[in-house]
PDB file of C-alpha atoms and ligand atoms in Angstrom:
ATOM      1  CA  MET A   1      88.995 112.927  69.467  1.00 53.00           C
ATOM      2  CA  ALA A   2      89.771 115.771  67.083  1.00 78.00           C
ATOM      3  CA  ASP A   3      87.234 118.487  66.410  1.00 95.00           C
ATOM      4  CA  VAL A   4      85.988 120.162  63.271  1.00 98.00           C
ATOM      5  CA  GLU A   5      84.727 123.744  63.149  1.00 98.00           C
ATOM      6  CA  THR A   6      81.064 124.316  62.288  1.00 98.00           C
ATOM      7  CA  VAL A   7      78.680 127.284  62.371  1.00 98.00           C
ATOM      8  CA  ARG A   8      77.639 126.211  65.888  1.00 98.00           C
ATOM      9  CA  GLY A   9      81.239 125.785  67.039  1.00 97.00           C
ATOM     10  CA  PRO A  10      83.691 122.899  67.079  1.00 97.00           C
ATOM     11  CA  ILE A  11      82.245 119.383  67.183  1.00 98.00           C
ATOM     12  CA  PRO A  12      83.918 115.967  67.375  1.00 97.00           C
ATOM     13  CA  LEU A  13      84.557 114.378  63.973  1.00 97.00           C
ATOM     14  CA  GLU A  14      82.367 111.489  65.144  1.00 96.00           C
ATOM     15  CA  ALA A  15      79.403 113.878  65.301  1.00 98.00           C
ATOM     16  CA  LEU A  16      79.512 114.692  61.583  1.00 98.00           C
ATOM     17  CA  GLY A  17      77.393 111.663  60.710  1.00 98.00           C
ATOM     18  CA  THR A  18      75.925 111.519  57.223  1.00 98.00           C
ATOM     19  CA  THR A  19      77.550 114.385  55.373  1.00 98.00           C
ATOM     20  CA  LEU A  20      76.824 115.981  52.016  1.00 98.00           C
ATOM     21  CA  MET A  21      80.155 117.415  50.934  1.00 98.00           C
ATOM     22  CA  HIS A  22      79.055 120.252  48.641  1.00 98.00           C
ATOM     23  CA  GLU A  23      75.810 122.117  49.314  1.00 98.00           C
ATOM     24  CA  HIS A  24      75.067 125.812  49.616  1.00 98.00           C
ATOM     25  CA  VAL A  25      72.657 127.496  51.987  1.00 98.00           C
ATOM     26  CA  PHE A  26      72.562 130.632  49.803  1.00 98.00           C
ATOM     27  CA  VAL A  27      74.298 131.627  46.585  1.00 97.00           C
ATOM     28  CA  LEU A  28      73.787 135.368  46.227  1.00 97.00           C
ATOM     29  CA  SER A  29      75.159 138.242  44.199  1.00 96.00           C
ATOM     30  CA  GLU A  30      75.484 140.346  47.335  1.00 94.00           C
ATOM     31  CA  GLU A  31      76.245 143.727  45.743  1.00 94.00           C
ATOM     32  CA  ILE A  32      73.313 143.346  43.358  1.00 94.00           C
ATOM     33  CA  ARG A  33      71.045 142.206  46.192  1.00 94.00           C
ATOM     34  CA  GLU A  34      71.964 145.181  48.377  1.00 93.00           C
ATOM     35  CA  ASN A  35      71.357 147.714  45.616  1.00 96.00           C
ATOM     36  CA  TYR A  36      68.353 146.084  43.941  1.00 94.00           C
ATOM     37  CA  PRO A  37      66.667 144.443  46.906  1.00 89.00           C
ATOM     38  CA  ASP A  38      63.183 144.269  45.341  1.00 87.00           C
ATOM     39  CA  SER A  39      63.104 140.511  44.992  1.00 84.00           C
ATOM     40  CA  TRP A  40      64.709 139.774  48.357  1.00 92.00           C
ATOM     41  CA  ASP A  41      62.724 139.132  51.532  1.00 94.00           C
ATOM     42  CA  GLU A  42      65.170 138.343  54.318  1.00 96.00           C
ATOM     43  CA  GLU A  43      62.655 136.745  56.686  1.00 97.00           C
ATOM     44  CA  ALA A  44      61.014 134.674  53.982  1.00 97.00           C
ATOM     45  CA  ARG A  45      64.345 133.429  52.634  1.00 97.00           C
ATOM     46  CA  VAL A  46      65.707 132.523  56.041  1.00 98.00           C
ATOM     47  CA  ASN A  47      62.505 130.675  56.948  1.00 98.00           C
ATOM     48  CA  ASP A  48      62.441 128.892  53.588  1.00 98.00           C
ATOM     49  CA  ALA A  49      66.044 127.771  54.112  1.00 98.00           C
ATOM     50  CA  ILE A  50      65.204 126.439  57.574  1.00 98.00           C
ATOM     51  CA  GLN A  51      62.286 124.435  56.155  1.00 98.00           C
ATOM     52  CA  LYS A  52      64.389 122.957  53.336  1.00 98.00           C
ATOM     53  CA  LEU A  53      67.209 121.996  55.679  1.00 98.00           C
ATOM     54  CA  ARG A  54      64.782 120.455  58.195  1.00 98.00           C
ATOM     55  CA  LYS A  55      63.419 118.317  55.378  1.00 98.00           C
ATOM     56  CA  MET A  56      66.966 117.312  54.494  1.00 98.00           C
ATOM     57  CA  LYS A  57      67.677 116.395  58.123  1.00 98.00           C
ATOM     58  CA  ALA A  58      64.506 114.302  58.202  1.00 98.00           C
ATOM     59  CA  ALA A  59      65.769 112.428  55.125  1.00 98.00           C
ATOM     60  CA  GLY A  60      68.876 111.412  57.070  1.00 98.00           C
ATOM     61  CA  VAL A  61      71.491 114.130  56.562  1.00 98.00           C
ATOM     62  CA  ASP A  62      73.386 115.377  59.637  1.00 98.00           C
ATOM     63  CA  THR A  63      75.934 117.735  58.098  1.00 98.00           C
ATOM     64  CA  ILE A  64      76.406 119.897  55.024  1.00 98.00           C
ATOM     65  CA  VAL A  65      79.712 121.242  53.816  1.00 98.00           C
ATOM     66  CA  ASP A  66      79.046 124.684  52.335  1.00 98.00           C
ATOM     67  CA  PRO A  67      81.721 126.025  49.973  1.00 98.00           C
ATOM     68  CA  THR A  68      80.151 129.478  49.615  1.00 98.00           C
ATOM     69  CA  VAL A  69      83.111 131.861  49.559  1.00 98.00           C
ATOM     70  CA  ILE A  70      83.893 135.354  48.242  1.00 97.00           C
ATOM     71  CA  GLY A  71      82.283 135.578  44.811  1.00 97.00           C
ATOM     72  CA  LEU A  72      79.278 133.473  45.869  1.00 98.00           C
ATOM     73  CA  GLY A  73      77.866 135.891  48.439  1.00 97.00           C
ATOM     74  CA  ARG A  74      79.188 134.484  51.698  1.00 98.00           C
ATOM     75  CA  TYR A  75      77.513 136.221  54.663  1.00 98.00           C
ATOM     76  CA  ILE A  76      77.965 134.288  57.882  1.00 98.00           C
ATOM     77  CA  PRO A  77      75.446 136.111  60.164  1.00 98.00           C
ATOM     78  CA  ARG A  78      72.624 134.943  57.880  1.00 98.00           C
ATOM     79  CA  ILE A  79      73.917 131.365  58.015  1.00 98.00           C
ATOM     80  CA  VAL A  80      74.042 131.583  61.816  1.00 98.00           C
ATOM     81  CA  ARG A  81      70.366 132.646  61.822  1.00 98.00           C
ATOM     82  CA  VAL A  82      69.418 129.730  59.559  1.00 98.00           C
ATOM     83  CA  ASN A  83      71.362 127.238  61.647  1.00 98.00           C
ATOM     84  CA  ALA A  84      69.569 128.460  64.808  1.00 98.00           C
ATOM     85  CA  GLY A  85      66.377 127.119  63.237  1.00 98.00           C
ATOM     86  CA  VAL A  86      67.554 123.683  62.193  1.00 98.00           C
ATOM     87  CA  ASP A  87      69.541 120.997  63.994  1.00 98.00           C
ATOM     88  CA  ILE A  88      72.230 120.231  61.434  1.00 98.00           C
ATOM     89  CA  ASN A  89      75.949 120.896  61.244  1.00 98.00           C
ATOM     90  CA  ILE A  90      77.019 123.441  58.642  1.00 98.00           C
ATOM     91  CA  ILE A  91      80.723 123.589  57.824  1.00 98.00           C
ATOM     92  CA  VAL A  92      81.795 126.812  56.117  1.00 98.00           C
ATOM     93  CA  ALA A  93      84.720 127.707  53.903  1.00 98.00           C
ATOM     94  CA  THR A  94      87.138 130.450  53.064  1.00 98.00           C
ATOM     95  CA  GLY A  95      88.481 131.143  49.604  1.00 98.00           C
ATOM     96  CA  ILE A  96      87.720 132.909  46.361  1.00 98.00           C
ATOM     97  CA  TYR A  97      85.361 131.796  43.608  1.00 98.00           C
ATOM     98  CA  THR A  98      86.251 133.072  40.162  1.00 97.00           C
ATOM     99  CA  PHE A  99      86.569 131.532  36.708  1.00 97.00           C
ATOM    100  CA  ASN A 100      88.784 134.318  35.350  1.00 97.00           C
ATOM    101  CA  ASP A 101      89.679 137.587  37.132  1.00 96.00           C
ATOM    102  CA  LEU A 102      90.018 138.238  40.823  1.00 97.00           C
ATOM    103  CA  PRO A 103      87.868 140.959  42.388  1.00 96.00           C
ATOM    104  CA  GLN A 104      89.273 144.427  41.645  1.00 96.00           C
ATOM    105  CA  PHE A 105      90.323 144.612  45.300  1.00 96.00           C
ATOM    106  CA  PHE A 106      93.275 142.339  44.502  1.00 97.00           C
ATOM    107  CA  HIS A 107      94.404 143.874  41.210  1.00 96.00           C
ATOM    108  CA  PHE A 108      96.992 146.264  42.630  1.00 97.00           C
ATOM    109  CA  GLN A 109      98.278 144.288  45.589  1.00 97.00           C
ATOM    110  CA  GLY A 110     100.067 140.990  45.706  1.00 95.00           C
ATOM    111  CA  PRO A 111     102.899 139.430  43.722  1.00 92.00           C
ATOM    112  CA  GLY A 112     103.308 140.800  40.201  1.00 92.00           C
ATOM    113  CA  THR A 113     100.955 143.772  40.734  1.00 94.00           C
ATOM    114  CA  LEU A 114     101.591 147.533  40.886  1.00 96.00           C
ATOM    115  CA  PHE A 115     102.101 147.648  44.656  1.00 96.00           C
ATOM    116  CA  GLY A 116     103.389 144.088  44.948  1.00 95.00           C
ATOM    117  CA  GLY A 117     103.865 142.620  48.393  1.00 95.00           C
ATOM    118  CA  GLU A 118     102.595 139.427  49.893  1.00 95.00           C
ATOM    119  CA  GLU A 119      99.546 137.706  48.434  1.00 97.00           C
ATOM    120  CA  PRO A 120      96.775 139.364  50.517  1.00 98.00           C
ATOM    121  CA  MET A 121      94.398 136.444  50.069  1.00 98.00           C
ATOM    122  CA  ILE A 122      96.604 134.204  52.202  1.00 98.00           C
ATOM    123  CA  ALA A 123      96.288 136.368  55.331  1.00 98.00           C
ATOM    124  CA  MET A 124      92.533 136.653  54.770  1.00 98.00           C
ATOM    125  CA  PHE A 125      92.148 132.893  54.506  1.00 98.00           C
ATOM    126  CA  LEU A 126      94.325 132.284  57.578  1.00 98.00           C
ATOM    127  CA  ARG A 127      92.281 134.723  59.648  1.00 98.00           C
ATOM    128  CA  ASP A 128      89.003 133.022  58.641  1.00 98.00           C
ATOM    129  CA  ILE A 129      90.479 129.658  59.663  1.00 98.00           C
ATOM    130  CA  ARG A 130      92.229 130.688  62.875  1.00 97.00           C
ATOM    131  CA  GLU A 131      90.261 133.610  64.306  1.00 97.00           C
ATOM    132  CA  GLY A 132      86.834 133.379  62.721  1.00 98.00           C
ATOM    133  CA  ILE A 133      85.012 135.080  59.890  1.00 98.00           C
ATOM    134  CA  ALA A 134      84.292 138.809  60.000  1.00 97.00           C
ATOM    135  CA  GLY A 135      84.033 139.210  63.755  1.00 95.00           C
ATOM    136  CA  THR A 136      81.828 136.155  64.243  1.00 96.00           C
ATOM    137  CA  SER A 137      83.057 133.163  66.198  1.00 95.00           C
ATOM    138  CA  VAL A 138      82.489 130.980  63.128  1.00 98.00           C
ATOM    139  CA  LYS A 139      85.693 129.547  61.694  1.00 98.00           C
ATOM    140  CA  ALA A 140      86.263 128.220  58.207  1.00 98.00           C
ATOM    141  CA  ALA A 141      87.143 124.514  58.199  1.00 98.00           C
ATOM    142  CA  PHE A 142      88.200 124.214  54.557  1.00 98.00           C
ATOM    143  CA  LEU A 143      89.390 126.193  51.549  1.00 98.00           C
ATOM    144  CA  LYS A 144      87.625 126.615  48.231  1.00 98.00           C
ATOM    145  CA  CYS A 145      88.483 128.020  44.815  1.00 98.00           C
ATOM    146  CA  ALA A 146      87.567 127.321  41.199  1.00 98.00           C
ATOM    147  CA  ILE A 147      88.884 126.650  37.718  1.00 98.00           C
ATOM    148  CA  ASP A 148      86.468 126.343  34.827  1.00 98.00           C
ATOM    149  CA  HIS A 149      86.355 126.472  31.025  1.00 97.00           C
ATOM    150  CA  GLN A 150      88.702 129.476  30.890  1.00 97.00           C
ATOM    151  CA  GLY A 151      91.433 127.319  32.393  1.00 97.00           C
ATOM    152  CA  LEU A 152      94.341 128.645  34.401  1.00 97.00           C
ATOM    153  CA  THR A 153      93.913 132.410  34.033  1.00 97.00           C
ATOM    154  CA  ARG A 154      96.157 134.712  36.059  1.00 96.00           C
ATOM    155  CA  GLY A 155      93.354 135.304  38.576  1.00 97.00           C
ATOM    156  CA  VAL A 156      92.524 131.615  38.916  1.00 98.00           C
ATOM    157  CA  GLU A 157      96.183 130.760  39.405  1.00 98.00           C
ATOM    158  CA  ARG A 158      96.610 133.372  42.148  1.00 98.00           C
ATOM    159  CA  ALA A 159      93.516 132.090  43.973  1.00 98.00           C
ATOM    160  CA  LEU A 160      94.597 128.463  43.606  1.00 98.00           C
ATOM    161  CA  ARG A 161      98.130 129.136  44.865  1.00 98.00           C
ATOM    162  CA  ALA A 162      96.816 131.233  47.768  1.00 98.00           C
ATOM    163  CA  VAL A 163      94.443 128.410  48.716  1.00 98.00           C
ATOM    164  CA  GLY A 164      97.340 125.951  48.441  1.00 98.00           C
ATOM    165  CA  SER A 165      99.577 128.105  50.602  1.00 98.00           C
ATOM    166  CA  ALA A 166      96.920 128.488  53.330  1.00 98.00           C
ATOM    167  CA  ALA A 167      96.181 124.759  53.188  1.00 98.00           C
ATOM    168  CA  LYS A 168      99.842 123.891  53.607  1.00 98.00           C
ATOM    169  CA  GLU A 169     100.205 126.285  56.522  1.00 97.00           C
ATOM    170  CA  THR A 170      97.075 125.172  58.409  1.00 97.00           C
ATOM    171  CA  GLY A 171      96.485 121.596  57.257  1.00 96.00           C
ATOM    172  CA  VAL A 172      92.822 122.348  56.497  1.00 97.00           C
ATOM    173  CA  PRO A 173      91.443 120.514  53.454  1.00 98.00           C
ATOM    174  CA  VAL A 174      90.605 121.961  50.053  1.00 98.00           C
ATOM    175  CA  THR A 175      87.683 121.758  47.627  1.00 98.00           C
ATOM    176  CA  VAL A 176      88.072 123.034  44.086  1.00 98.00           C
ATOM    177  CA  HIS A 177      85.304 123.630  41.558  1.00 98.00           C
ATOM    178  CA  THR A 178      86.576 122.076  38.328  1.00 98.00           C
ATOM    179  CA  ASN A 179      85.237 121.552  34.820  1.00 97.00           C
ATOM    180  CA  VAL A 180      85.410 118.005  33.490  1.00 97.00           C
ATOM    181  CA  ARG A 181      85.341 119.174  29.871  1.00 96.00           C
ATOM    182  CA  ASN A 182      88.886 120.515  29.992  1.00 97.00           C
ATOM    183  CA  ARG A 183      89.926 118.023  32.683  1.00 97.00           C
ATOM    184  CA  SER A 184      90.938 120.916  34.903  1.00 97.00           C
ATOM    185  CA  GLY A 185      91.141 118.668  37.964  1.00 98.00           C
ATOM    186  CA  LEU A 186      94.556 117.607  36.692  1.00 98.00           C
ATOM    187  CA  VAL A 187      95.702 121.248  36.590  1.00 98.00           C
ATOM    188  CA  VAL A 188      94.474 121.682  40.170  1.00 98.00           C
ATOM    189  CA  GLN A 189      96.438 118.660  41.347  1.00 98.00           C
ATOM    190  CA  LYS A 190      99.621 119.883  39.636  1.00 98.00           C
ATOM    191  CA  LEU A 191      99.437 123.374  41.172  1.00 98.00           C
ATOM    192  CA  LEU A 192      98.431 122.243  44.643  1.00 98.00           C
ATOM    193  CA  ARG A 193     101.223 119.665  44.607  1.00 98.00           C
ATOM    194  CA  GLU A 194     103.649 122.474  43.711  1.00 98.00           C
ATOM    195  CA  GLU A 195     102.330 124.423  46.702  1.00 98.00           C
ATOM    196  CA  GLY A 196     103.060 121.455  48.963  1.00 98.00           C
ATOM    197  CA  VAL A 197      99.442 120.419  49.584  1.00 98.00           C
ATOM    198  CA  ASP A 198      98.638 116.800  50.466  1.00 98.00           C
ATOM    199  CA  LEU A 199      96.402 115.755  47.545  1.00 98.00           C
ATOM    200  CA  ALA A 200      94.652 113.298  49.865  1.00 98.00           C
ATOM    201  CA  LYS A 201      93.141 116.402  51.526  1.00 98.00           C
ATOM    202  CA  VAL A 202      91.631 117.686  48.278  1.00 98.00           C
ATOM    203  CA  VAL A 203      88.191 117.195  46.748  1.00 98.00           C
ATOM    204  CA  ILE A 204      88.219 117.625  42.977  1.00 98.00           C
ATOM    205  CA  GLY A 205      84.744 119.108  42.854  1.00 98.00           C
ATOM    206  CA  HIS A 206      82.232 118.350  40.107  1.00 98.00           C
ATOM    207  CA  SER A 207      84.140 115.278  38.909  1.00 98.00           C
ATOM    208  CA  GLY A 208      80.751 113.565  38.889  1.00 98.00           C
ATOM    209  CA  ASP A 209      79.881 115.507  35.724  1.00 98.00           C
ATOM    210  CA  SER A 210      82.187 113.095  33.877  1.00 98.00           C
ATOM    211  CA  THR A 211      81.828 109.506  32.704  1.00 98.00           C
ATOM    212  CA  ASP A 212      85.448 109.465  31.513  1.00 98.00           C
ATOM    213  CA  LEU A 213      86.918 106.717  33.672  1.00 98.00           C
ATOM    214  CA  ASP A 214      90.453 107.388  32.413  1.00 98.00           C
ATOM    215  CA  TYR A 215      90.261 110.983  33.621  1.00 98.00           C
ATOM    216  CA  LEU A 216      88.641 110.015  36.915  1.00 98.00           C
ATOM    217  CA  THR A 217      91.162 107.245  37.512  1.00 98.00           C
ATOM    218  CA  ALA A 218      94.061 109.643  36.936  1.00 98.00           C
ATOM    219  CA  LEU A 219      92.627 111.958  39.608  1.00 98.00           C
ATOM    220  CA  LEU A 220      92.120 109.027  41.989  1.00 98.00           C
ATOM    221  CA  GLU A 221      95.646 107.735  41.487  1.00 98.00           C
ATOM    222  CA  ALA A 222      97.033 111.119  42.537  1.00 98.00           C
ATOM    223  CA  GLY A 223      95.207 110.567  45.835  1.00 98.00           C
ATOM    224  CA  SER A 224      92.348 113.077  45.816  1.00 98.00           C
ATOM    225  CA  TYR A 225      88.658 112.630  46.505  1.00 98.00           C
ATOM    226  CA  LEU A 226      86.278 112.909  43.587  1.00 98.00           C
ATOM    227  CA  GLY A 227      83.295 115.158  44.200  1.00 98.00           C
ATOM    228  CA  MET A 228      80.371 113.184  42.770  1.00 98.00           C
ATOM    229  CA  ASP A 229      78.520 116.247  43.823  1.00 98.00           C
ATOM    230  CA  ARG A 230      75.982 117.442  41.305  1.00 98.00           C
ATOM    231  CA  PHE A 231      73.243 114.852  41.613  1.00 98.00           C
ATOM    232  CA  GLY A 232      70.115 116.501  40.285  1.00 98.00           C
ATOM    233  CA  ILE A 233      71.790 118.698  37.678  1.00 97.00           C
ATOM    234  CA  ASP A 234      70.601 116.265  35.053  1.00 96.00           C
ATOM    235  CA  THR A 235      71.102 118.724  32.193  1.00 94.00           C
ATOM    236  CA  LEU A 236      74.882 118.547  32.670  1.00 95.00           C
ATOM    237  CA  LEU A 237      74.871 114.768  32.978  1.00 97.00           C
ATOM    238  CA  PRO A 238      71.746 112.609  33.292  1.00 97.00           C
ATOM    239  CA  PHE A 239      70.881 110.691  36.462  1.00 98.00           C
ATOM    240  CA  GLU A 240      71.614 107.277  34.916  1.00 98.00           C
ATOM    241  CA  ALA A 241      75.124 108.241  33.842  1.00 98.00           C
ATOM    242  CA  ARG A 242      75.932 109.785  37.229  1.00 98.00           C
ATOM    243  CA  VAL A 243      74.729 106.699  39.097  1.00 98.00           C
ATOM    244  CA  ALA A 244      76.434 104.253  36.737  1.00 98.00           C
ATOM    245  CA  THR A 245      79.769 106.054  37.101  1.00 98.00           C
ATOM    246  CA  VAL A 246      79.669 105.967  40.906  1.00 98.00           C
ATOM    247  CA  ALA A 247      78.613 102.300  40.840  1.00 98.00           C
ATOM    248  CA  GLU A 248      81.481 101.398  38.512  1.00 98.00           C
ATOM    249  CA  LEU A 249      84.041 103.277  40.608  1.00 98.00           C
ATOM    250  CA  CYS A 250      82.746 101.459  43.712  1.00 98.00           C
ATOM    251  CA  ARG A 251      82.978  98.151  41.857  1.00 98.00           C
ATOM    252  CA  ARG A 252      86.633  98.978  41.160  1.00 98.00           C
ATOM    253  CA  GLY A 253      87.222  99.587  44.862  1.00 98.00           C
ATOM    254  CA  HIS A 254      87.356 103.391  44.918  1.00 98.00           C
ATOM    255  CA  ALA A 255      84.572 104.134  47.420  1.00 98.00           C
ATOM    256  CA  ARG A 256      87.165 105.475  49.871  1.00 98.00           C
ATOM    257  CA  GLN A 257      87.820 108.377  47.497  1.00 98.00           C
ATOM    258  CA  LEU A 258      84.267 109.324  46.492  1.00 98.00           C
ATOM    259  CA  VAL A 259      82.043 111.896  48.164  1.00 98.00           C
ATOM    260  CA  LEU A 260      78.407 112.551  47.303  1.00 98.00           C
ATOM    261  CA  SER A 261      76.397 115.757  47.083  1.00 98.00           C
ATOM    262  CA  HIS A 262      74.006 117.858  44.979  1.00 98.00           C
ATOM    263  CA  ASP A 263      75.650 121.314  44.795  1.00 98.00           C
ATOM    264  CA  ALA A 264      72.123 122.527  45.541  1.00 98.00           C
ATOM    265  CA  SER A 265      71.161 125.623  47.505  1.00 97.00           C
ATOM    266  CA  CYS A 266      68.183 126.789  49.526  1.00 97.00           C
ATOM    267  CA  TYR A 267      68.176 129.791  47.234  1.00 95.00           C
ATOM    268  CA  ILE A 268      70.414 130.915  44.348  1.00 95.00           C
ATOM    269  CA  ASP A 269      69.860 134.241  42.569  1.00 94.00           C
ATOM    270  CA  TRP A 270      71.612 133.332  39.301  1.00 94.00           C
ATOM    271  CA  PHE A 271      68.629 132.130  37.304  1.00 91.00           C
ATOM    272  CA  PRO A 272      65.766 134.172  35.841  1.00 85.00           C
ATOM    273  CA  VAL A 273      63.415 131.187  36.064  1.00 81.00           C
ATOM    274  CA  ALA A 274      62.130 128.968  38.835  1.00 82.00           C
ATOM    275  CA  ILE A 275      64.935 126.437  38.741  1.00 86.00           C
ATOM    276  CA  GLU A 276      62.735 123.804  40.431  1.00 85.00           C
ATOM    277  CA  ALA A 277      60.787 123.478  37.175  1.00 88.00           C
ATOM    278  CA  THR A 278      63.887 123.057  35.012  1.00 90.00           C
ATOM    279  CA  LEU A 279      65.759 120.744  37.367  1.00 95.00           C
ATOM    280  CA  PRO A 280      63.112 118.984  39.494  1.00 95.00           C
ATOM    281  CA  ASN A 281      65.680 116.666  41.127  1.00 96.00           C
ATOM    282  CA  TRP A 282      68.076 119.424  42.167  1.00 97.00           C
ATOM    283  CA  HIS A 283      67.333 119.509  45.889  1.00 97.00           C
ATOM    284  CA  PHE A 284      68.783 118.241  49.157  1.00 98.00           C
ATOM    285  CA  THR A 285      66.907 114.919  49.404  1.00 98.00           C
ATOM    286  CA  HIS A 286      67.496 113.602  45.871  1.00 98.00           C
ATOM    287  CA  ILE A 287      70.445 111.461  47.034  1.00 98.00           C
ATOM    288  CA  HIS A 288      68.449 109.804  49.818  1.00 98.00           C
ATOM    289  CA  ASP A 289      65.234 109.581  47.773  1.00 98.00           C
ATOM    290  CA  ASP A 290      66.621 108.377  44.447  1.00 98.00           C
ATOM    291  CA  VAL A 291      70.404 108.019  44.203  1.00 98.00           C
ATOM    292  CA  LEU A 292      71.064 105.614  47.079  1.00 98.00           C
ATOM    293  CA  PRO A 293      68.310 103.172  46.019  1.00 98.00           C
ATOM    294  CA  ALA A 294      69.681 103.286  42.453  1.00 98.00           C
ATOM    295  CA  LEU A 295      73.228 102.629  43.674  1.00 98.00           C
ATOM    296  CA  ARG A 296      72.039  99.681  45.767  1.00 98.00           C
ATOM    297  CA  GLU A 297      70.211  98.291  42.734  1.00 98.00           C
ATOM    298  CA  ARG A 298      73.504  98.430  40.858  1.00 98.00           C
ATOM    299  CA  GLY A 299      75.284  96.431  43.547  1.00 97.00           C
ATOM    300  CA  VAL A 300      76.830  99.178  45.661  1.00 98.00           C
ATOM    301  CA  SER A 301      77.012  97.861  49.232  1.00 98.00           C
ATOM    302  CA  ASP A 302      75.739  99.613  52.343  1.00 98.00           C
ATOM    303  CA  ASP A 303      79.360  99.589  53.481  1.00 98.00           C
ATOM    304  CA  ASP A 304      80.450 101.585  50.455  1.00 98.00           C
ATOM    305  CA  ILE A 305      77.551 103.998  50.901  1.00 98.00           C
ATOM    306  CA  ARG A 306      78.556 104.554  54.516  1.00 98.00           C
ATOM    307  CA  THR A 307      82.156 105.063  53.415  1.00 98.00           C
ATOM    308  CA  MET A 308      81.133 107.775  50.925  1.00 98.00           C
ATOM    309  CA  LEU A 309      78.662 109.577  53.194  1.00 98.00           C
ATOM    310  CA  VAL A 310      80.211 109.157  56.655  1.00 98.00           C
ATOM    311  CA  GLU A 311      83.781 107.860  56.712  1.00 98.00           C
ATOM    312  CA  ASN A 312      85.261 109.923  53.874  1.00 98.00           C
ATOM    313  CA  PRO A 313      84.018 113.277  55.195  1.00 98.00           C
ATOM    314  CA  LYS A 314      85.387 112.368  58.632  1.00 98.00           C
ATOM    315  CA  ARG A 315      88.786 111.446  57.189  1.00 98.00           C
ATOM    316  CA  TYR A 316      88.823 114.574  55.004  1.00 98.00           C
ATOM    317  CA  PHE A 317      88.329 116.867  58.009  1.00 98.00           C
ATOM    318  CA  ALA A 318      90.657 114.965  60.361  1.00 97.00           C
ATOM    319  CA  LYS A 319      93.658 117.119  61.185  1.00 86.00           C
ATOM    320  CA  ALA A 320      96.846 116.032  59.472  1.00 69.00           C
ATOM    321  CA  GLY A 321      99.774 114.672  61.461  1.00 51.00           C
TER     322      GLY A 321
HETATM  323 ZN1   ZN B 401      78.893 124.807  44.501  1.00 56.11          ZN
END
């Protein structure tokens, strides 16, 4: 049986169990945090994360897939500490998260830049996948990048093509943050196809923000998974619309290409307010507490639910070939 890399080392695919395909342990602005550490308490945050993830485990979740990459404050030693306190599988990623420019680090190296040369991101991604991340033994098991309302900027295109290149070379799957308003999932599919990536190994993230069945069907027909992965962010799309869209796609026989998640985090430093008050459902047990009962009420079978939460993640992480 093939293995998949996790924070605690490789595990058999069968051990993934119920898997939420897009959750963050921490989303942090690391350079800000290091220089303005006033509001950060390392022990308190780690312990809080352990408590939240234990609660999630108790609700029935075995594994989270954490697409926190460069640009979102990835720091693996902290994730290792958290995972030591809670019996779940955490799968981590490599990649770059930007909506427009790349970090300055990349501006003068790589194709089309002053010093040219190979795309440096590719070697970084390959090292995270093959050798481990930053001297830890933790290996990335998937690739992540983003495209949002700015569309295909030069920086976004470089990141997307570098992710595609590393995916083609290693066979590890890909998750891309997309924006449904400009249907950028279609742009992702076009570029990744050009880079030789198997679109059946791609999650078009945040597709669940859309109720546009024509758009979603086009993405499905190209073979990718749809990330119905922001349950609880009801300001972007209300609960009812999210549930109804998943139920309709299941009714049409697409459960094999849907994955479920919240895109929640134990802690995110982006918001000046207590986000729990603004988005009371944006937490790790909303799917088990509220979404699954609502899907069942709308006729979604237990089989389809198992397909979305267990079988699809397993197939996504199964090695190609
Ligand atoms: Zn996310």
